[in-house]
Each structure stands twice: as C-alpha cells, then as structure tokens.
Amino acid sequence: MEGMEMTYALSRNKRSSKWQFRKRYPSDVARILPGEFIKSTGEEDKRAAQARVPIIAAEYERRIAEARAKLAEAPPTTLSDAQALAMAANFYRSALPSYLVTRPIGQLEQRQLLQDTRERLEATREALGRNEFGMVAAAARTAARGAGVELPEDSPAMDMLRRCLMLAFVELMRAAVARLEGAPDYLPQGLPLDAPAVPAPTAAAPKRTIEALLTAYEADKAAGWSKASANAFGPVSRVLREMFADREVGTITREEAKGLVKVLEGLPVSFGRRKELAGLTVPQMVERGRALGLPLLAPKTINSKYLVNVAAVFNWAVTEQWIASSPFRSLSVYDPVDAADKRDPFKVPQLNKLFRSGPWQSPWAEDGRSSGEYWVPLLCLFHGLRNGEAAGLRVADVGEESGFAVLHVRPYGGRTLKTKEARATLPIHPELIRLGFLSFVAAQREAGAVQLFPDSDVGGKREVGGKIGARFSRHVQSLGLEGKRLGMHSFRHSFEDATREAELAPRTALALTRRTEAGSGKSYGDGMSTRQKAEALGRVAYPGLDLSHLYRK
C-alpha cells in the first residue's frame, strides 16, 4: 500500500478523526468535476483506511472516465488525403533516428548492413506495388487513434493511411541506404515534412496532461510491478506531478526537462520522509534543504532511480503516440565516481582465502551446509552471473545442448531478469564440473526439487537470493578482505576482467558476459553456437586460484 499512498493521499478529518481520501480532479474535466474528490474511508485506524484506498481510488478514476466521456464528442471517421500524408510524415520523423546507423562500423559490417537494408527496401516496395499493407496495419490503427480518429478497417480512409505509411517505410529504408552509402542528407520523396506533425482532428479531445499520463502509465504498468518497484515510482510520480501539474504532455520542452534534472540535484535524501520537510512542495524542499544543509540525492540515485523512471514514462508516451519524441531522452547527471571505482573485483589471493573458509573447506556434500551459500558464489565467479540470476536457477534450467552441459538463464513466473541481454544459454564452466556441480544438480533432480537452491529465500527488498547475498557480504567482511564494496557482484567484475585476460574477441566476451556493445544496443549471444561459447569459456580462468581441495574424489 505504500506506493499507492504516495499517489492517493490520506488525511485525517479534524472533526470526525476518520481518515479521508482526497485528490484534485484533472483540469481537463474541471467543467464537470471542479475542485477535489473527497471521500471518507470510515476508518480511524490508518492501516484499515489504507486497505480501502484501492476501492475509493477506483471510484475516483470512474468519475473522471465518465466525465471525459461526456466531454468528448464522437470522433471523426474519415481522413483527407492531406491528413493521411501528414500522419505518415510524422511517423517518418519520429522513426528516422532508429533507422540510421550513427556508431562507427567496420567495412564488412557496412557492406552487410547495406545489403540487408537494400533487400528490405526492395521487399517493401514490391509489397507497396501489390497493395499489400499488412506490415503497417497495426501502425495505421495506432496512428489513427493517436490523432483522435476512428477509421473502419475497410474504409477508403484507412486504406489511404496504410498506403501513406507504406510510403513512409520505403522512405525510411531509402534514408538508411543513403546514410550507409555516405549520403546523409537524403530527403524523402512525396512526404510533406513541412506539414503539421499531426493533423488536427475535427472532434474535441480531452487534454493529455502529465496527470493523465501518469494515471494511464500506472494503470498499464502497475500490475507487473513488484512492491519495491511500486514504492520506487512513488517519489518519481510526486516530482513530476508537482513540477508540471496540469501541463499538457506535448508542451514540455527540452529546457524544462533539464530544469527538472536541476531540481532533482537539489532535493534532499529521503525528502518524502523528513519531518523538517513535511507539508512542503518539491521546490520548497529544495530551498529548505539548502538552508538546512541536508544531504542531497547522489548522482547514481538520480540517474538510476529517478531519471530512468521519468524516461520510461515519456518513452511509453511516445510508444502510445501521446507525443512524437521524449524531452527526457538521454538526460543524466554527471557522476564523479568512476564506474571502475564503484565496486572492486576480487583479487586471486583474496579468492584463495575466501574459498578456503566458511562452507568451502571441503568438497560439497549434503552435510547441513547451505547449497545456495556454497554454489551461488561459484556460479557468479565462473559465469559472471548476478546474485539473483544464480540463486533463482531451477533444476530445469540445467540441461544439455549440442553435447554440452548448459545453464539456461531465463525469466519465469514472477522472476524477471535485469536486462533483456541477461537471458542466455551458457555452457557450464569446466571448473564447476570438476567441483561436482552436475552431480549436485542430478541429486536435486532425483529428489524432485524445483528450485536448484531451495534455501535461496528473498531478502528485505524482495530480491531472490537477497539473504544469501547479505550473508556472503558479512562473511567477506569477517575475513578482512580489502576492497571497495566487495560482495557478490564483485564476482561479475572479476569474470569480466578474466574475459579480457583470456584475450577473447570483444563480441565473444560480450556474449559470455551478456552485455551489449557500447553505442549499438546490440547483444551477441544469439550469434554464437554452444560449441563456440564452450571453447571461449574454457579459456576464461583465474591463474593462481587453487580449488583442488574442493574437487570430488
């Protein structure tokens, strides 16, 4: 309930002492619903009142939806040819950056990209010539809805819009070919780029405000959020609502986006929970925090907790065609702490000391030791896995492919992965096999276990393996190992260093570490065979590390 409380505030009625729900109606429905929505929860106990918030919030949202329905006239059901062309031109403008290669590439890659793009261009032109518009059917429906137009699927107007969007796709690929051929100033033929970005619909449409955007975004995303994600979004939502209030989404400028970043840089740590800031607006908190000398949000927190969420909201708005582009694209604050200084890898002498202590003083056996505490650090060391990825493995995630024992790192049920590149099939490192990992897996499978490490419970942040990670960090500290923030994630840095020491090709290393090439957004795991990965992984080692005392006899 904490995340919802940040969005829907409760206040105590001074006369009745009961908690009440209150929230201002959006400006676009003020003609029908002026002022605030106020409703008593009927409860004096705050926990009981919070339990009623979802029911009351649903009534609030229903009233707004009904008001907007009354305000909105029936949408138009047709387009002029000029409007269809203008919509296609708008689509071309918004999509063009994703079609152009801007990173440095080699000659061979340039030739391959040029060949592939020419083939796609020819196929699209042929489809246009055959009046086959299936590839743009979904885009046409989205574009029409975004312009406030309801076009019947079999109408001439929809047919015209699809034809214009096909032309836009052809021109996008022509522009991509021109860029690859060294002609970056290509201008499309037949698309009126100087026309209005979106044709004005003939029916009045409700204003798309920041408030409406946040409400729609939360409704779309909240069901898939963990409790931690919902709580993390609360302060972000508050800042956006207070800074932009009832502003229309499309009117937020790049300079205003940069201004919000400046506000974040001036906000105190835990601003929503500080008594000395209670009752203040976000700008007032900045001023009060400065006057009191309160500690400010760290650059890493601003980038990874606030701006990443703000960018996600506005990227969603672009996808849903609320706006053509995001004013928050690529915004971040300078972090003076170099990435390499944020967490140290383990040194080989430290690894030798570590893996001769605690649960690693003898080979694995079912003798009361925690399987997760024993195997998770070893998996992280030899595969660069994140703690949650290793701790959350199931018995079914260990198998065989092309004659090699493999790990399948993949999402399931309620478990997600940090990035889409994290999903991979990885040959099991030879050292893990020597340590008896496959025998351990076989025993778990025979016992009917589902999770590979049944003791990998969640921690305080509801993260799989959270308690294992916390106990491991305490064990490292007890050994007196020196290094910055040494912990489970340090193994990932150690593994990345080991791939460099093995002199693997950069893209091979990216495939094993499950990262993307800087500047390209492209991952390479799918382009390598299991045999190729196994051969490369076999070269990844830690010279001087001796684990022979853990080998199964």
Coordinates of C-alpha atoms in Angstrom, one line a residue:
M1 CA 0.0 0.0 0.0
E2 CA 3.0 2.4 0.4
G3 CA 3.3 3.1 -3.3
M4 CA -0.5 3.8 -3.6
E5 CA -0.4 6.1 -0.6
M6 CA 2.2 8.2 -2.4
T7 CA -0.2 8.7 -5.3
Y8 CA -3.5 8.9 -3.4
A9 CA -3.1 10.8 -0.2
L10 CA -5.0 10.2 3.0
S11 CA -5.7 12.9 5.5
R12 CA -7.4 12.9 8.9
N13 CA -10.8 14.7 9.1
K14 CA -10.3 17.0 12.1
R15 CA -14.0 16.8 13.2
S16 CA -14.5 13.1 12.9
S17 CA -10.9 11.8 13.4
K18 CA -11.5 9.5 10.5
W19 CA -9.1 9.1 7.6
Q20 CA -10.3 10.5 4.2
F21 CA -9.2 10.1 0.6
R22 CA -8.7 13.4 -1.2
K23 CA -7.3 14.2 -4.7
R24 CA -7.8 17.1 -7.1
Y25 CA -9.6 16.4 -10.3
P26 CA -7.6 16.9 -13.5
S27 CA -8.0 20.2 -15.3
D28 CA -9.5 18.7 -18.4
V29 CA -12.7 17.6 -16.5
A30 CA -13.0 20.8 -14.4
R31 CA -16.1 21.9 -16.2
I32 CA -17.9 18.8 -14.8
L33 CA -15.8 17.9 -11.8
P34 CA -14.4 21.1 -10.2
G35 CA -12.1 21.1 -7.2
E36 CA -11.3 17.9 -5.3
F37 CA -12.7 14.5 -4.8
I38 CA -13.1 13.9 -1.1
K39 CA -14.4 10.7 0.4
S40 CA -14.2 9.3 4.0
T41 CA -12.8 5.8 4.4
G42 CA -15.0 5.4 7.5
E43 CA -11.9 4.3 9.5
E44 CA -10.0 5.8 12.3
D45 CA -7.1 3.3 12.1
K46 CA -4.7 4.3 9.3
R47 CA -3.9 0.7 8.2
A48 CA -7.6 -0.1 7.9
A49 CA -8.1 3.2 5.9
Q50 CA -5.2 2.3 3.6
A51 CA -6.9 -1.1 2.8
R52 CA -9.9 0.9 1.4
V53 CA -7.8 3.1 -0.8
P54 CA -8.0 0.9 -3.9
I55 CA -11.8 0.8 -3.8
I56 CA -12.1 4.6 -3.3
A57 CA -9.5 5.2 -6.0
A58 CA -11.4 3.1 -8.4
E59 CA -14.5 5.4 -7.8
Y60 CA -12.3 8.4 -8.4
E61 CA -11.0 7.1 -11.7
R62 CA -14.5 6.0 -12.8
R63 CA -15.9 9.5 -12.2
I64 CA -13.0 11.0 -14.3
A65 CA -13.6 8.5 -17.1
E66 CA -17.3 9.3 -17.1
A67 CA -16.7 13.0 -17.2
R68 CA -14.3 12.6 -20.1
A69 CA -16.8 10.5 -22.0
K70 CA -19.4 13.3 -21.6
L71 CA -16.9 16.0 -22.7
A72 CA -15.7 14.1 -25.8
E73 CA -17.7 14.3 -28.9
A74 CA -18.0 11.4 -31.3
P75 CA -14.6 11.0 -33.0
P76 CA -14.4 11.6 -36.8
T77 CA -14.4 8.5 -39.0
T78 CA -12.6 9.8 -42.0
L79 CA -9.4 11.5 -43.1
S80 CA -8.4 13.7 -46.0
D81 CA -5.5 12.6 -48.2
A82 CA -3.5 15.5 -46.9
Q83 CA -4.1 14.5 -43.3
A84 CA -3.1 10.9 -44.1
L85 CA 0.2 12.2 -45.7
A86 CA 0.8 14.4 -42.7
M87 CA 0.4 11.5 -40.3
A88 CA 2.8 9.4 -42.4
A89 CA 5.3 12.3 -42.4
N90 CA 5.0 12.5 -38.6
F91 CA 5.7 8.8 -38.4
Y92 CA 8.8 9.2 -40.7
R93 CA 10.2 12.0 -38.5
S94 CA 9.7 10.0 -35.2
A95 CA 11.1 6.7 -36.6
L96 CA 14.0 8.0 -38.6
P97 CA 16.7 8.1 -35.8
S98 CA 16.2 4.3 -35.2
Y99 CA 16.8 3.5 -38.9
L100 CA 20.1 5.4 -39.2
V101 CA 23.5 3.9 -38.2
T102 CA 25.4 6.5 -36.2
R103 CA 28.0 4.4 -34.5
P104 CA 31.4 3.7 -36.0
I105 CA 31.3 0.4 -38.0
G106 CA 33.8 -1.6 -40.0
Q107 CA 33.8 -2.1 -43.7
L108 CA 32.5 -5.7 -43.6
E109 CA 29.6 -4.7 -41.3
Q110 CA 28.8 -1.7 -43.5
R111 CA 28.6 -4.0 -46.6
Q112 CA 26.4 -6.5 -44.8
L113 CA 24.0 -3.8 -43.4
L114 CA 23.8 -2.2 -46.8
Q115 CA 22.9 -5.5 -48.4
D116 CA 20.3 -6.3 -45.8
T117 CA 18.7 -2.8 -46.0
R118 CA 18.6 -2.9 -49.8
E119 CA 16.8 -6.2 -49.6
R120 CA 14.2 -4.9 -47.1
L121 CA 13.7 -1.8 -49.2
E122 CA 13.1 -3.9 -52.3
A123 CA 10.6 -6.2 -50.5
T124 CA 8.7 -3.2 -49.1
R125 CA 8.5 -1.6 -52.5
E126 CA 7.2 -4.8 -54.0
A127 CA 4.5 -5.1 -51.3
L128 CA 3.5 -1.5 -51.9
G129 CA 3.2 -2.3 -55.6
R130 CA 0.9 -5.3 -54.8
N131 CA -1.2 -3.1 -52.4
E132 CA -0.2 -5.4 -49.6
F133 CA -0.3 -3.3 -46.4
G134 CA -0.3 -6.0 -43.7
M135 CA 3.1 -4.8 -42.3
V136 CA 1.6 -1.4 -41.4
A137 CA -1.9 -2.5 -40.3
A138 CA -1.1 -2.1 -36.6
A139 CA 0.8 1.1 -37.1
A140 CA -2.2 2.6 -39.0
R141 CA -4.6 1.8 -36.2
T142 CA -2.3 3.3 -33.6
A143 CA -1.7 6.4 -35.7
A144 CA -5.4 6.9 -36.2
R145 CA -6.2 6.5 -32.5
G146 CA -3.4 8.9 -31.6
A147 CA -5.0 11.5 -33.9
G148 CA -8.4 11.1 -32.4
V149 CA -9.9 9.4 -35.4
E150 CA -11.8 6.1 -35.6
L151 CA -11.4 4.6 -39.0
P152 CA -13.3 1.5 -40.0
E153 CA -10.8 -1.2 -41.2
D154 CA -12.4 -1.5 -44.6
S155 CA -12.8 2.2 -45.2
P156 CA -11.1 4.1 -48.1
A157 CA -9.6 6.5 -45.5
M158 CA -7.9 3.6 -43.7
D159 CA -6.6 2.2 -47.0
M160 CA -5.1 5.6 -47.8
L161 CA -3.5 5.9 -44.4
R162 CA -1.9 2.4 -44.8
R163 CA -0.7 3.3 -48.3
C164 CA 0.9 6.5 -46.9
L165 CA 2.6 4.6 -44.1
M166 CA 4.0 2.1 -46.5
L167 CA 5.5 5.0 -48.4
A168 CA 7.0 6.2 -45.2
F169 CA 8.6 2.8 -44.6
V170 CA 10.0 2.9 -48.1
E171 CA 11.5 6.3 -47.5
L172 CA 12.9 5.3 -44.1
M173 CA 14.9 2.5 -45.8
R174 CA 16.0 4.7 -48.6
A175 CA 17.3 7.1 -46.0
A176 CA 19.1 4.3 -44.2
V177 CA 20.7 3.1 -47.5
A178 CA 21.7 6.7 -48.3
R179 CA 23.4 7.1 -44.9
L180 CA 25.3 3.8 -45.4
E181 CA 26.4 4.9 -48.9
G182 CA 27.8 8.2 -47.4
A183 CA 25.0 10.5 -48.4
P184 CA 23.5 11.6 -45.1
D185 CA 21.3 14.5 -46.4
Y186 CA 18.7 12.3 -48.1
L187 CA 15.2 13.9 -48.4
P188 CA 12.2 11.7 -48.8
Q189 CA 10.0 11.9 -51.9
G190 CA 6.3 12.5 -51.6
L191 CA 6.1 13.1 -47.8
P192 CA 5.2 16.7 -46.7
L193 CA 7.8 17.1 -43.9
D194 CA 6.8 20.8 -43.6
A195 CA 3.2 19.9 -42.9
P196 CA 1.8 19.9 -39.3
A197 CA 3.2 17.0 -37.3
V198 CA -0.2 15.5 -36.6
P199 CA -3.4 16.6 -38.4
A200 CA -5.9 18.3 -36.2
P201 CA -8.9 16.1 -35.5
T202 CA -12.3 17.6 -36.1
A203 CA -13.6 16.4 -32.7
A204 CA -12.6 18.0 -29.5
A205 CA -10.3 15.7 -27.5
P206 CA -9.5 15.8 -23.8
K207 CA -6.2 17.4 -22.9
R208 CA -3.4 14.9 -22.4
T209 CA -1.9 16.2 -19.2
I210 CA 1.0 15.0 -17.1
E211 CA -1.6 13.9 -14.6
A212 CA -3.4 11.9 -17.2
L213 CA -0.2 10.4 -18.5
L214 CA 0.9 9.2 -15.0
T215 CA -2.5 7.8 -14.4
A216 CA -2.5 5.9 -17.7
Y217 CA 1.1 4.7 -17.3
E218 CA 0.5 3.4 -13.8
A219 CA -2.7 1.6 -14.9
D220 CA -0.8 -0.1 -17.7
K221 CA 2.4 -1.0 -15.7
A222 CA 1.4 -1.3 -12.0
A223 CA 0.1 -4.9 -12.3
G224 CA 3.6 -6.1 -13.3
W225 CA 5.4 -4.1 -10.6
S226 CA 7.0 -5.7 -7.5
K227 CA 6.4 -3.9 -4.2
A228 CA 9.9 -2.4 -4.5
S229 CA 9.2 -1.1 -8.0
A230 CA 5.9 0.5 -6.9
N231 CA 7.5 2.1 -3.9
A232 CA 10.4 3.4 -6.1
F233 CA 8.0 5.0 -8.5
G234 CA 6.1 6.9 -5.9
P235 CA 8.6 9.7 -5.4
V236 CA 9.2 10.0 -9.1
S237 CA 5.5 10.4 -9.7
R238 CA 5.3 13.0 -7.0
V239 CA 8.1 15.1 -8.5
L240 CA 6.5 15.0 -12.0
R241 CA 3.1 15.9 -10.7
E242 CA 4.3 18.8 -8.6
M243 CA 6.7 20.2 -11.2
F244 CA 4.3 20.0 -14.2
A245 CA 0.9 19.7 -12.6
D246 CA -1.8 20.0 -15.3
R247 CA 0.6 20.8 -18.2
E248 CA -0.1 19.1 -21.4
V249 CA 2.5 16.4 -22.1
G250 CA 3.3 17.7 -25.6
T251 CA 4.2 21.2 -24.2
I252 CA 7.1 20.0 -22.0
T253 CA 10.3 21.4 -23.6
R254 CA 13.8 20.0 -23.5
E255 CA 14.9 23.0 -21.4
E256 CA 12.1 22.3 -18.9
A257 CA 13.2 18.7 -18.8
K258 CA 16.7 19.9 -18.0
G259 CA 15.2 22.1 -15.3
L260 CA 13.6 19.1 -13.6
V261 CA 17.0 17.4 -13.6
K262 CA 18.4 20.5 -11.7
V263 CA 15.6 20.2 -9.2
L264 CA 16.5 16.6 -8.6
E265 CA 20.1 17.6 -8.0
G266 CA 18.9 19.9 -5.2
L267 CA 16.5 17.5 -3.5
P268 CA 17.5 16.1 -0.1
V269 CA 17.9 12.4 0.6
S270 CA 14.6 10.8 1.7
F271 CA 12.8 14.1 1.1
G272 CA 9.4 12.4 1.4
R273 CA 10.1 11.1 4.9
R274 CA 11.9 14.0 6.6
K275 CA 9.9 15.8 9.3
E276 CA 11.6 19.1 8.6
L277 CA 10.2 19.0 5.0
A278 CA 6.7 17.8 5.8
G279 CA 4.0 19.8 4.0
L280 CA 6.4 21.5 1.6
T281 CA 6.2 21.3 -2.2
V282 CA 9.2 19.9 -4.1
P283 CA 10.6 23.4 -5.0
Q284 CA 10.2 24.4 -1.3
M285 CA 12.0 21.2 -0.2
V286 CA 15.0 22.2 -2.4
E287 CA 15.1 25.7 -0.7
R288 CA 14.6 24.3 2.8
G289 CA 17.2 21.5 2.2
R290 CA 19.7 24.1 1.0
A291 CA 19.1 26.3 4.1
L292 CA 19.4 23.4 6.5
G293 CA 22.4 21.8 4.7
L294 CA 20.7 18.5 4.3
P295 CA 22.5 15.8 2.3
L296 CA 21.3 15.6 -1.4
L297 CA 20.4 12.8 -3.7
A298 CA 23.5 11.1 -5.1
P299 CA 24.1 11.3 -8.9
K300 CA 23.8 7.5 -9.1
T301 CA 20.4 7.7 -7.3
I302 CA 19.2 10.5 -9.6
N303 CA 20.2 8.5 -12.7
S304 CA 19.2 5.0 -11.8
K305 CA 16.1 5.7 -9.6
Y306 CA 14.6 8.9 -10.9
L307 CA 15.6 9.7 -14.5
V308 CA 15.4 6.1 -15.6
N309 CA 11.7 6.1 -14.4
V310 CA 11.0 9.5 -15.9
A311 CA 12.4 8.4 -19.2
A312 CA 10.3 5.2 -19.1
V313 CA 7.1 7.3 -18.6
F314 CA 7.9 9.5 -21.6
N315 CA 9.1 6.6 -23.8
W316 CA 5.7 5.0 -23.1
A317 CA 4.0 8.2 -24.1
V318 CA 6.0 8.1 -27.4
T319 CA 5.0 4.4 -28.0
E320 CA 1.4 5.2 -27.3
Q321 CA 1.6 8.3 -29.6
W322 CA 0.8 10.9 -27.0
I323 CA 4.0 12.7 -28.1
A324 CA 6.4 12.4 -31.1
S325 CA 9.6 12.4 -29.0
S326 CA 10.7 12.5 -25.4
P327 CA 12.2 15.7 -24.0
F328 CA 14.0 13.5 -21.4
R329 CA 15.8 11.3 -23.9
S330 CA 19.5 10.6 -22.8
L331 CA 19.4 13.1 -19.9
S332 CA 21.6 12.2 -16.9
V333 CA 23.7 13.9 -14.3
Y334 CA 27.4 13.7 -14.1
D335 CA 28.6 11.1 -11.6
P336 CA 32.1 12.0 -10.4
V337 CA 32.6 8.4 -9.1
D338 CA 34.2 6.5 -11.9
A339 CA 32.4 3.2 -12.8
A340 CA 35.6 1.2 -12.0
D341 CA 35.8 2.7 -8.5
K342 CA 32.2 1.8 -7.5
R343 CA 32.9 -1.9 -6.8
D344 CA 36.2 -3.7 -6.8
P345 CA 36.7 -7.2 -8.3
F346 CA 38.2 -9.9 -6.1
K347 CA 42.0 -10.4 -6.5
V348 CA 43.2 -14.0 -6.8
P349 CA 44.9 -14.1 -3.3
Q350 CA 41.5 -13.0 -1.9
L351 CA 39.7 -15.7 -3.8
N352 CA 42.1 -18.3 -2.4
K353 CA 41.5 -17.1 1.1
L354 CA 37.7 -16.9 0.5
F355 CA 37.3 -20.3 -0.9
R356 CA 39.2 -22.0 1.9
S357 CA 36.9 -20.5 4.5
G358 CA 33.3 -20.9 5.6
P359 CA 31.4 -23.6 3.5
W360 CA 34.3 -24.1 1.1
Q361 CA 36.7 -26.0 3.4
S362 CA 35.8 -29.4 1.9
P363 CA 34.0 -30.7 -1.3
W364 CA 30.3 -30.3 -1.5
A365 CA 28.2 -32.8 0.4
E366 CA 24.8 -33.0 2.0
D367 CA 26.1 -32.4 5.5
G368 CA 24.0 -29.5 6.6
R369 CA 25.7 -26.8 4.6
S370 CA 23.5 -24.4 2.6
S371 CA 23.6 -25.4 -1.1
G372 CA 22.9 -21.8 -2.1
E373 CA 25.7 -20.3 0.0
Y374 CA 28.1 -22.9 -1.4
W375 CA 27.2 -22.9 -5.1
V376 CA 25.9 -19.4 -5.8
P377 CA 29.2 -17.6 -5.3
L378 CA 31.0 -20.2 -7.5
L379 CA 28.4 -19.8 -10.3
C380 CA 28.9 -16.0 -10.1
L381 CA 32.7 -16.4 -10.3
F382 CA 32.8 -18.7 -13.3
H383 CA 29.9 -17.3 -15.2
G384 CA 29.6 -13.7 -14.2
L385 CA 26.0 -14.2 -13.0
R386 CA 24.3 -11.7 -10.9
N387 CA 23.3 -12.9 -7.4
G388 CA 19.6 -13.2 -8.2
E389 CA 20.3 -15.0 -11.6
A390 CA 22.3 -17.7 -9.9
A391 CA 20.1 -18.0 -6.7
G392 CA 16.9 -18.2 -8.8
L393 CA 18.0 -21.1 -11.0
R394 CA 15.7 -24.0 -11.2
V395 CA 16.6 -27.7 -11.7
A396 CA 15.0 -27.4 -15.2
D397 CA 17.4 -24.6 -16.1
V398 CA 20.3 -27.0 -16.2
G399 CA 20.4 -29.2 -19.2
E400 CA 22.3 -30.3 -22.3
E401 CA 22.7 -28.7 -25.7
S402 CA 24.8 -29.9 -28.6
G403 CA 26.6 -32.3 -26.3
F404 CA 27.5 -29.7 -23.7
A405 CA 26.0 -29.2 -20.2
V406 CA 24.4 -25.8 -20.1
L407 CA 22.7 -23.2 -17.9
H408 CA 19.6 -21.5 -19.1
V409 CA 19.4 -18.0 -17.6
R410 CA 15.8 -17.0 -18.3
P411 CA 12.8 -15.4 -16.6
Y412 CA 9.9 -17.5 -15.3
G413 CA 6.8 -17.0 -13.1
G414 CA 7.4 -13.8 -11.1
R415 CA 11.1 -13.8 -11.6
T416 CA 12.4 -11.2 -14.1
L417 CA 16.0 -10.5 -15.4
K418 CA 17.7 -7.2 -15.1
T419 CA 18.1 -6.7 -18.8
K420 CA 16.9 -8.4 -22.0
E421 CA 20.5 -9.3 -22.8
A422 CA 20.7 -11.2 -19.5
R423 CA 18.7 -14.1 -21.0
A424 CA 21.2 -16.7 -22.4
T425 CA 22.2 -20.3 -22.7
L426 CA 25.7 -20.8 -21.3
P427 CA 27.9 -23.9 -21.3
I428 CA 28.9 -24.8 -17.8
H429 CA 32.4 -23.9 -17.0
P430 CA 34.8 -26.9 -16.8
E431 CA 35.9 -25.9 -13.2
L432 CA 32.3 -26.1 -12.0
I433 CA 32.1 -29.6 -13.4
R434 CA 35.3 -30.6 -11.6
L435 CA 33.8 -29.2 -8.4
G436 CA 30.8 -31.6 -8.8
F437 CA 28.1 -29.2 -9.8
L438 CA 26.5 -31.6 -12.2
S439 CA 26.4 -34.3 -9.5
F440 CA 24.7 -31.8 -7.2
V441 CA 22.1 -31.0 -9.9
A442 CA 21.4 -34.7 -10.5
A443 CA 20.8 -35.2 -6.8
Q444 CA 18.3 -32.3 -6.8
R445 CA 16.6 -33.6 -9.8
E446 CA 16.3 -37.1 -8.3
A447 CA 14.9 -35.6 -5.1
G448 CA 12.1 -33.9 -7.1
A449 CA 13.3 -30.4 -6.3
V450 CA 12.0 -27.5 -8.4
Q451 CA 14.4 -24.8 -7.3
L452 CA 18.1 -25.7 -7.6
F453 CA 18.7 -23.9 -4.3
P454 CA 15.6 -24.2 -2.1
D455 CA 17.3 -22.0 0.6
S456 CA 17.6 -19.0 -1.8
D457 CA 14.9 -17.0 0.0
V458 CA 14.2 -13.4 -0.6
G459 CA 15.8 -10.5 1.3
G460 CA 14.4 -7.3 2.6
K461 CA 13.9 -5.8 -0.9
R462 CA 12.1 -9.0 -2.0
E463 CA 15.0 -10.0 -4.2
V464 CA 15.7 -13.7 -4.9
G465 CA 18.8 -14.7 -3.0
G466 CA 18.8 -11.5 -1.1
K467 CA 19.7 -13.1 2.2
I468 CA 22.4 -15.3 0.6
G469 CA 24.0 -12.1 -0.8
A470 CA 23.8 -10.3 2.6
R471 CA 25.3 -13.3 4.5
F472 CA 28.1 -13.5 1.8
S473 CA 28.9 -9.8 2.3
R474 CA 29.1 -10.3 6.0
H475 CA 31.4 -13.3 5.6
V476 CA 33.7 -11.3 3.3
Q477 CA 33.9 -8.5 5.9
S478 CA 34.7 -11.0 8.6
L479 CA 37.8 -12.2 6.6
G480 CA 39.1 -8.6 6.4
L481 CA 39.4 -8.6 2.7
E482 CA 40.3 -5.1 1.5
G483 CA 38.4 -3.5 -1.5
K484 CA 35.6 -1.2 -2.3
R485 CA 32.2 -2.7 -1.7
L486 CA 33.4 -6.3 -2.1
G487 CA 30.3 -8.5 -2.4
M488 CA 28.6 -11.0 -4.7
H489 CA 28.5 -8.5 -7.6
S490 CA 32.3 -8.3 -7.4
F491 CA 32.4 -11.7 -9.0
R492 CA 30.8 -10.2 -12.1
H493 CA 33.6 -7.7 -12.3
S494 CA 36.2 -10.4 -11.7
F495 CA 34.7 -12.5 -14.6
E496 CA 34.7 -9.6 -17.0
D497 CA 38.4 -9.0 -16.1
A498 CA 39.1 -12.7 -16.7
T499 CA 37.5 -12.5 -20.2
R500 CA 39.9 -9.7 -21.0
E501 CA 42.9 -11.6 -19.7
A502 CA 41.8 -14.5 -21.9
E503 CA 42.1 -12.1 -24.9
L504 CA 38.7 -13.1 -26.2
A505 CA 37.3 -11.2 -29.1
P506 CA 35.3 -8.3 -27.8
R507 CA 32.0 -9.6 -29.2
T508 CA 32.7 -13.1 -27.7
A509 CA 33.3 -11.5 -24.3
L510 CA 30.1 -9.6 -24.7
A511 CA 28.2 -12.8 -25.4
L512 CA 29.6 -14.5 -22.3
T513 CA 29.1 -11.5 -20.0
R514 CA 25.6 -10.9 -21.6
R515 CA 26.2 -7.3 -22.2
T516 CA 25.6 -5.0 -25.3
E517 CA 28.2 -3.3 -27.4
A518 CA 28.6 0.3 -26.2
G519 CA 26.7 2.6 -28.5
S520 CA 24.9 -0.1 -30.5
G521 CA 22.4 -1.6 -28.2
K522 CA 23.1 -5.0 -29.8
S523 CA 23.9 -8.2 -28.0
Y524 CA 25.8 -11.1 -29.5
G525 CA 24.9 -14.2 -27.6
D526 CA 22.4 -15.5 -30.2
G527 CA 25.0 -15.3 -32.9
M528 CA 27.3 -17.9 -31.3
S529 CA 26.9 -21.7 -31.2
T530 CA 27.1 -23.6 -27.9
R531 CA 30.4 -25.1 -29.1
Q532 CA 31.9 -21.7 -29.7
K533 CA 30.8 -20.4 -26.3
A534 CA 32.2 -23.6 -24.6
E535 CA 35.5 -23.1 -26.3
A536 CA 35.7 -19.5 -25.3
L537 CA 34.5 -20.1 -21.8
G538 CA 37.2 -22.8 -21.4
R539 CA 39.8 -20.1 -21.8
V540 CA 38.4 -18.0 -19.0
A541 CA 40.5 -18.8 -15.9
Y542 CA 42.0 -17.2 -12.8
P543 CA 45.7 -18.0 -12.8
G544 CA 46.9 -18.8 -9.3
L545 CA 43.4 -19.8 -8.0
D546 CA 43.6 -23.3 -6.4
L547 CA 40.3 -25.0 -5.7
S548 CA 41.7 -28.6 -5.8
H549 CA 40.7 -29.1 -2.2
L550 CA 37.0 -28.9 -3.3
Y551 CA 37.3 -31.4 -6.2
R552 CA 35.2 -34.5 -5.7
K553 CA 37.4 -37.6 -5.1

